Amino acid sequence: MIQYIIKRFFMMVLTVLLIATLTFFLMHAIPGSPFDDDRTSNPTIQENLEKYYKLNQPLPVQYANYLKAIVTFDFGPSIKKPNDSVNSLLARGFPISFELGIITILVAVLSGVTLGTLAALRHNGIIDYLAMTFAVIGISIPNFILATLLIQIFAGELKWLPAATWQSPLHMILPTLALATGPMAIIARLTRSSMLEILTQDYIKMARAKGLKPSRIIIRHALRNAMMPVVTIMGTMLAGILTGTFVIERIFAIPGMGKYFVESINNRDYPVIMGSTVFYSAFLVFMLFLVDIVYGILDPRIKLHKKEGESS
């Protein structure tokens, strides 16, 4: 296990380095400059600004400085917000985006697993049909369309919930629903399919023959194995949810990293773009690593298979 963790750690470092390198050279390959506007049309002003932000240096030197910034986690000041550093923007926006992402993941997993389990236990019943109909609708509607519908219905017509900002638990409901519905539908379908297969296995029949309580059979025996397909897609789903918050944050005017990242793209704010890209990449790669560890804990056969393969 220790060797596996070390190997995965170096793979994470290489992955983040590759993403950082691609981001750097792609940003500099795009024509134009962050100072291409009316306020900095004077060549002397542009030259001074490029010198201040070290954009007049040769590209290899800029790349070396960029790698140093990654190692020291100091991405310097924002070009369009000179009073703010990239680190301060990350410290200000990421906790809000992270909170939205975590709440969304918890809602999606808990409700999706519950819905899928109920559908499997009531196979071909009204609950099964309703659950799968909801799942199909949830998968089919993009989250930004769903967000617009939720705002129009619950904030505009019914006036039950606020439509924007991130100030109280009530403000969290609509963006969380908009972001969690799609993943929840996918998890519900996976859980249902997996549970239907597992409930026909011999060890489940044996547990029933021994007189174990149905709740214990479902929770302790069936549900644990049914979670394997869900855990398998959790890495990709985590990436989708945490990056998908950018769009939802813009729709609901949530002051998270989505706001700063979209603004930095529009303004060609190199430090913010590259700093936030590296930060999110490192975070998502680390989350994928944790998913692999959880997968190994839930299914010990993975370790056994690995040992057998190594001895052969």
Coordinates of C-alpha atoms in Angstrom, one line a residue:
M1 CA 0.0 0.0 0.0
I2 CA 2.9 2.4 0.8
Q3 CA 4.5 1.7 -2.5
Y4 CA 1.2 2.3 -4.3
I5 CA 0.7 5.7 -2.4
I6 CA 4.2 6.8 -3.3
K7 CA 3.7 5.8 -7.0
R8 CA 0.4 7.6 -7.1
F9 CA 1.9 10.7 -5.5
F10 CA 4.6 11.0 -8.2
M11 CA 1.9 10.5 -10.8
M12 CA -0.1 13.3 -9.3
V13 CA 2.9 15.6 -9.4
L14 CA 3.6 14.8 -13.1
T15 CA -0.1 15.3 -14.0
V16 CA -0.2 18.7 -12.3
L17 CA 3.1 19.7 -14.0
L18 CA 1.7 18.6 -17.4
I19 CA -1.5 20.6 -16.9
A20 CA 0.5 23.6 -15.7
T21 CA 2.8 23.5 -18.7
L22 CA 0.0 23.2 -21.2
T23 CA -1.9 26.1 -19.5
F24 CA 1.2 28.3 -19.6
F25 CA 2.1 27.8 -23.3
L26 CA -1.5 27.8 -24.5
M27 CA -2.1 31.2 -22.7
H28 CA 1.0 32.7 -24.3
A29 CA 0.1 31.2 -27.7
I30 CA -3.2 33.2 -27.8
P31 CA -2.8 36.4 -29.8
G32 CA -3.0 39.7 -27.9
S33 CA -2.1 40.9 -24.4
P34 CA -3.7 41.6 -21.1
F35 CA -3.0 45.3 -21.7
D36 CA -4.9 45.6 -25.1
D37 CA -7.4 48.2 -24.0
D38 CA -8.0 52.0 -24.3
R39 CA -6.4 52.7 -20.9
T40 CA -3.1 51.1 -21.9
S41 CA -3.0 52.0 -25.6
N42 CA 0.1 54.1 -25.0
P43 CA 3.2 52.0 -25.9
T44 CA 5.2 53.4 -23.0
I45 CA 2.5 52.4 -20.5
Q46 CA 2.3 48.9 -22.0
E47 CA 6.0 48.5 -21.8
N48 CA 6.1 49.6 -18.2
L49 CA 3.3 47.2 -17.3
E50 CA 4.9 44.3 -19.1
K51 CA 8.1 45.0 -17.2
Y52 CA 6.3 45.2 -13.9
Y53 CA 4.6 41.9 -14.4
K54 CA 7.7 40.4 -16.0
L55 CA 5.9 39.7 -19.3
N56 CA 8.8 41.2 -21.3
Q57 CA 11.2 38.5 -20.3
P58 CA 12.0 35.5 -22.6
L59 CA 9.4 32.8 -22.5
P60 CA 11.7 30.2 -20.9
V61 CA 12.4 32.7 -18.1
Q62 CA 8.7 33.3 -17.6
Y63 CA 8.1 29.5 -17.5
A64 CA 10.9 29.1 -14.9
N65 CA 9.3 31.9 -12.8
Y66 CA 5.9 30.2 -13.2
L67 CA 7.2 26.9 -12.0
K68 CA 8.8 28.7 -9.0
A69 CA 5.5 30.3 -8.2
I70 CA 3.8 26.8 -8.2
V71 CA 6.4 25.3 -5.9
T72 CA 6.3 28.3 -3.5
F73 CA 2.5 28.7 -4.0
D74 CA 2.9 32.4 -4.7
F75 CA 1.3 33.4 -8.0
G76 CA 1.8 37.2 -7.6
P77 CA -0.7 40.0 -8.1
S78 CA -3.6 39.9 -10.4
I79 CA -3.2 42.1 -13.5
K80 CA -6.7 43.4 -13.6
K81 CA -7.0 43.6 -9.8
P82 CA -3.6 44.9 -8.8
N83 CA -4.6 45.4 -5.2
D84 CA -5.4 41.7 -4.9
S85 CA -3.0 38.8 -5.2
V86 CA -4.0 35.5 -6.8
N87 CA -3.5 33.8 -3.4
S88 CA -6.0 36.2 -1.8
L89 CA -8.5 35.6 -4.6
L90 CA -8.2 31.9 -4.1
A91 CA -8.5 32.3 -0.3
R92 CA -11.6 34.4 -0.8
G93 CA -13.4 32.4 -3.5
F94 CA -12.4 28.8 -3.1
P95 CA -14.0 28.1 0.3
I96 CA -17.4 29.2 -1.1
S97 CA -16.9 27.0 -4.2
F98 CA -15.7 24.1 -2.1
E99 CA -18.7 24.5 0.2
L100 CA -21.1 24.4 -2.7
G101 CA -19.3 21.4 -4.2
I102 CA -19.3 19.4 -0.9
I103 CA -23.0 20.1 -0.3
T104 CA -23.8 19.1 -3.8
I105 CA -21.8 15.8 -3.6
L106 CA -23.5 14.9 -0.3
V107 CA -26.9 15.6 -1.6
A108 CA -26.2 13.8 -4.9
V109 CA -24.8 10.7 -3.2
L110 CA -27.2 10.3 -0.4
S111 CA -30.4 11.0 -2.4
G112 CA -29.1 9.0 -5.5
V113 CA -28.2 5.9 -3.5
T114 CA -31.5 6.1 -1.5
L115 CA -33.5 6.5 -4.7
G116 CA -31.7 3.8 -6.5
T117 CA -32.0 1.4 -3.6
L118 CA -35.8 2.0 -3.2
A119 CA -36.2 1.5 -7.0
A120 CA -34.4 -1.9 -6.8
L121 CA -36.3 -3.1 -3.8
R122 CA -39.6 -2.1 -5.5
H123 CA -38.6 -3.4 -8.9
N124 CA -41.3 -2.9 -11.6
G125 CA -43.4 -1.0 -9.1
I126 CA -44.6 2.6 -9.0
I127 CA -41.6 3.7 -7.0
D128 CA -39.3 2.1 -9.6
Y129 CA -41.0 3.8 -12.5
L130 CA -41.1 7.2 -10.8
A131 CA -37.5 7.0 -9.7
M132 CA -36.2 6.1 -13.2
T133 CA -38.4 8.7 -14.9
F134 CA -36.9 11.3 -12.6
A135 CA -33.4 9.9 -13.3
V136 CA -33.9 10.2 -17.1
I137 CA -35.2 13.8 -16.7
G138 CA -32.3 14.7 -14.4
I139 CA -29.7 13.4 -16.8
S140 CA -31.3 15.0 -19.9
I141 CA -31.5 18.6 -18.6
P142 CA -28.2 20.6 -18.4
N143 CA -27.6 22.2 -15.0
F144 CA -27.6 25.7 -16.4
I145 CA -31.1 25.2 -17.9
L146 CA -32.3 23.6 -14.7
A147 CA -30.9 26.6 -12.7
T148 CA -32.9 29.0 -14.9
L149 CA -36.1 27.0 -14.4
L150 CA -35.6 26.8 -10.7
I151 CA -35.0 30.6 -10.4
Q152 CA -38.1 31.3 -12.5
I153 CA -40.4 28.9 -10.6
F154 CA -39.2 29.1 -7.0
A155 CA -37.7 32.6 -6.9
G156 CA -39.8 34.4 -9.5
E157 CA -43.3 33.0 -9.5
L158 CA -43.7 31.3 -6.1
K159 CA -41.1 33.6 -4.3
W160 CA -40.2 30.8 -1.9
L161 CA -36.5 31.1 -2.2
P162 CA -33.9 33.8 -2.9
A163 CA -32.4 33.7 -6.4
A164 CA -28.9 35.0 -5.9
T165 CA -25.9 35.4 -3.6
W166 CA -24.6 33.0 -0.8
Q167 CA -25.7 34.4 2.5
S168 CA -27.9 31.8 4.3
P169 CA -29.0 28.2 4.0
L170 CA -32.0 29.3 1.9
H171 CA -29.6 30.8 -0.6
M172 CA -27.9 27.4 -1.0
I173 CA -31.0 25.4 -1.9
L174 CA -31.5 26.4 -5.6
P175 CA -27.8 26.2 -6.7
T176 CA -27.3 22.9 -4.9
L177 CA -30.4 21.4 -6.6
A178 CA -29.3 22.7 -10.0
L179 CA -25.8 21.2 -9.6
A180 CA -26.8 17.9 -7.8
T181 CA -29.7 16.8 -9.9
G182 CA -27.6 15.4 -12.8
P183 CA -25.1 13.4 -10.6
M184 CA -28.0 12.3 -8.4
A185 CA -29.8 10.8 -11.4
I186 CA -26.7 9.0 -12.6
I187 CA -26.0 7.6 -9.1
A188 CA -29.6 6.4 -8.8
R189 CA -29.5 4.5 -12.1
L190 CA -26.1 2.9 -11.2
T191 CA -27.3 1.9 -7.7
R192 CA -30.5 0.4 -9.0
S193 CA -28.8 -1.7 -11.6
S194 CA -26.1 -2.9 -9.2
M195 CA -28.6 -3.6 -6.5
L196 CA -30.8 -5.7 -8.8
E197 CA -27.8 -7.8 -9.7
I198 CA -26.6 -8.2 -6.2
L199 CA -29.9 -9.1 -4.7
T200 CA -29.9 -12.3 -6.8
Q201 CA -26.5 -13.4 -5.6
D202 CA -26.1 -16.6 -3.5
Y203 CA -24.7 -14.9 -0.5
I204 CA -27.8 -12.7 -0.2
K205 CA -30.0 -15.8 -0.4
M206 CA -27.8 -17.4 2.2
A207 CA -28.2 -14.4 4.5
R208 CA -31.9 -14.5 4.1
A209 CA -32.0 -18.2 4.9
K210 CA -30.1 -17.5 8.1
G211 CA -32.9 -15.2 9.2
L212 CA -30.9 -12.0 9.1
K213 CA -33.0 -8.8 9.3
P214 CA -33.8 -7.4 5.8
S215 CA -32.4 -4.0 6.8
R216 CA -29.1 -5.6 7.8
I217 CA -28.9 -7.6 4.6
I218 CA -29.5 -4.5 2.5
I219 CA -27.2 -2.1 4.4
R220 CA -24.4 -4.3 5.4
H221 CA -24.2 -6.8 2.6
A222 CA -26.0 -5.6 -0.6
L223 CA -25.5 -1.9 -0.4
R224 CA -21.7 -2.1 0.2
N225 CA -21.1 -4.0 -2.9
A226 CA -23.7 -2.0 -4.9
M227 CA -21.6 1.2 -4.1
M228 CA -18.7 -0.1 -6.2
P229 CA -19.9 1.3 -9.5
V230 CA -20.7 4.6 -7.8
V231 CA -17.2 4.9 -6.3
T232 CA -15.8 4.1 -9.7
I233 CA -17.3 7.2 -11.3
M234 CA -16.9 9.4 -8.3
G235 CA -13.6 10.7 -9.5
T236 CA -15.0 12.0 -12.8
M237 CA -18.2 13.1 -11.0
L238 CA -16.2 15.1 -8.5
A239 CA -14.3 16.9 -11.3
G240 CA -17.6 17.6 -13.1
I241 CA -19.3 19.0 -9.9
L242 CA -16.4 21.1 -8.7
T243 CA -15.7 22.6 -12.1
G244 CA -19.4 22.9 -12.9
T245 CA -19.8 25.2 -10.0
F246 CA -18.3 27.9 -12.1
V247 CA -21.3 28.1 -14.4
I248 CA -23.8 27.8 -11.5
E249 CA -21.9 30.5 -9.5
R250 CA -22.3 32.9 -12.4
I251 CA -26.0 32.2 -12.7
F252 CA -26.7 32.6 -9.0
A253 CA -24.2 35.4 -8.5
I254 CA -22.2 33.4 -5.9
P255 CA -18.9 35.0 -5.0
G256 CA -16.8 31.9 -5.5
M257 CA -13.9 31.1 -7.7
G258 CA -16.2 30.9 -10.7
K259 CA -16.6 34.6 -10.7
Y260 CA -12.9 35.4 -10.6
F261 CA -12.0 32.6 -13.1
V262 CA -14.5 33.8 -15.7
E263 CA -13.5 37.4 -15.3
S264 CA -9.8 36.4 -15.7
I265 CA -10.6 34.6 -18.9
N266 CA -12.4 37.6 -20.3
N267 CA -9.6 40.0 -19.2
R268 CA -6.7 37.7 -20.1
D269 CA -5.5 37.9 -16.5
Y270 CA -2.6 35.5 -16.8
P271 CA -1.7 35.1 -13.1
V272 CA -5.3 34.4 -12.1
I273 CA -5.9 32.0 -15.0
M274 CA -2.8 30.0 -14.4
G275 CA -2.9 30.1 -10.6
S276 CA -6.5 28.9 -10.4
T277 CA -6.0 26.3 -13.1
V278 CA -3.0 24.8 -11.2
F279 CA -4.8 25.0 -7.9
Y280 CA -8.0 23.3 -9.1
S281 CA -5.9 20.7 -11.0
A282 CA -3.9 19.8 -7.9
F283 CA -7.1 19.6 -5.9
L284 CA -9.0 17.4 -8.3
V285 CA -6.0 15.0 -8.8
F286 CA -5.8 14.7 -5.1
M287 CA -9.5 13.9 -4.9
L288 CA -9.1 11.2 -7.5
F289 CA -6.3 9.7 -5.4
L290 CA -8.6 9.6 -2.4
V291 CA -11.3 7.9 -4.5
D292 CA -8.8 5.2 -5.5
I293 CA -8.0 4.6 -1.8
V294 CA -11.7 4.3 -0.9
Y295 CA -12.2 1.9 -3.8
G296 CA -9.5 -0.3 -2.4
I297 CA -11.0 -0.2 1.1
L298 CA -14.5 -1.1 -0.2
D299 CA -13.2 -4.0 -2.4
P300 CA -10.3 -5.9 -0.8
R301 CA -10.3 -8.2 -3.8
I302 CA -8.3 -5.4 -5.6
K303 CA -5.4 -5.8 -3.2
L304 CA -5.6 -9.6 -3.4
H305 CA -5.6 -9.5 -7.1
K306 CA -2.6 -7.2 -7.1
K307 CA -0.7 -9.5 -4.8
E308 CA -1.5 -12.6 -6.9
G309 CA -0.3 -10.7 -10.0
E310 CA 2.9 -9.7 -8.4
S311 CA 3.7 -13.2 -7.2
S312 CA 3.1 -14.8 -10.6

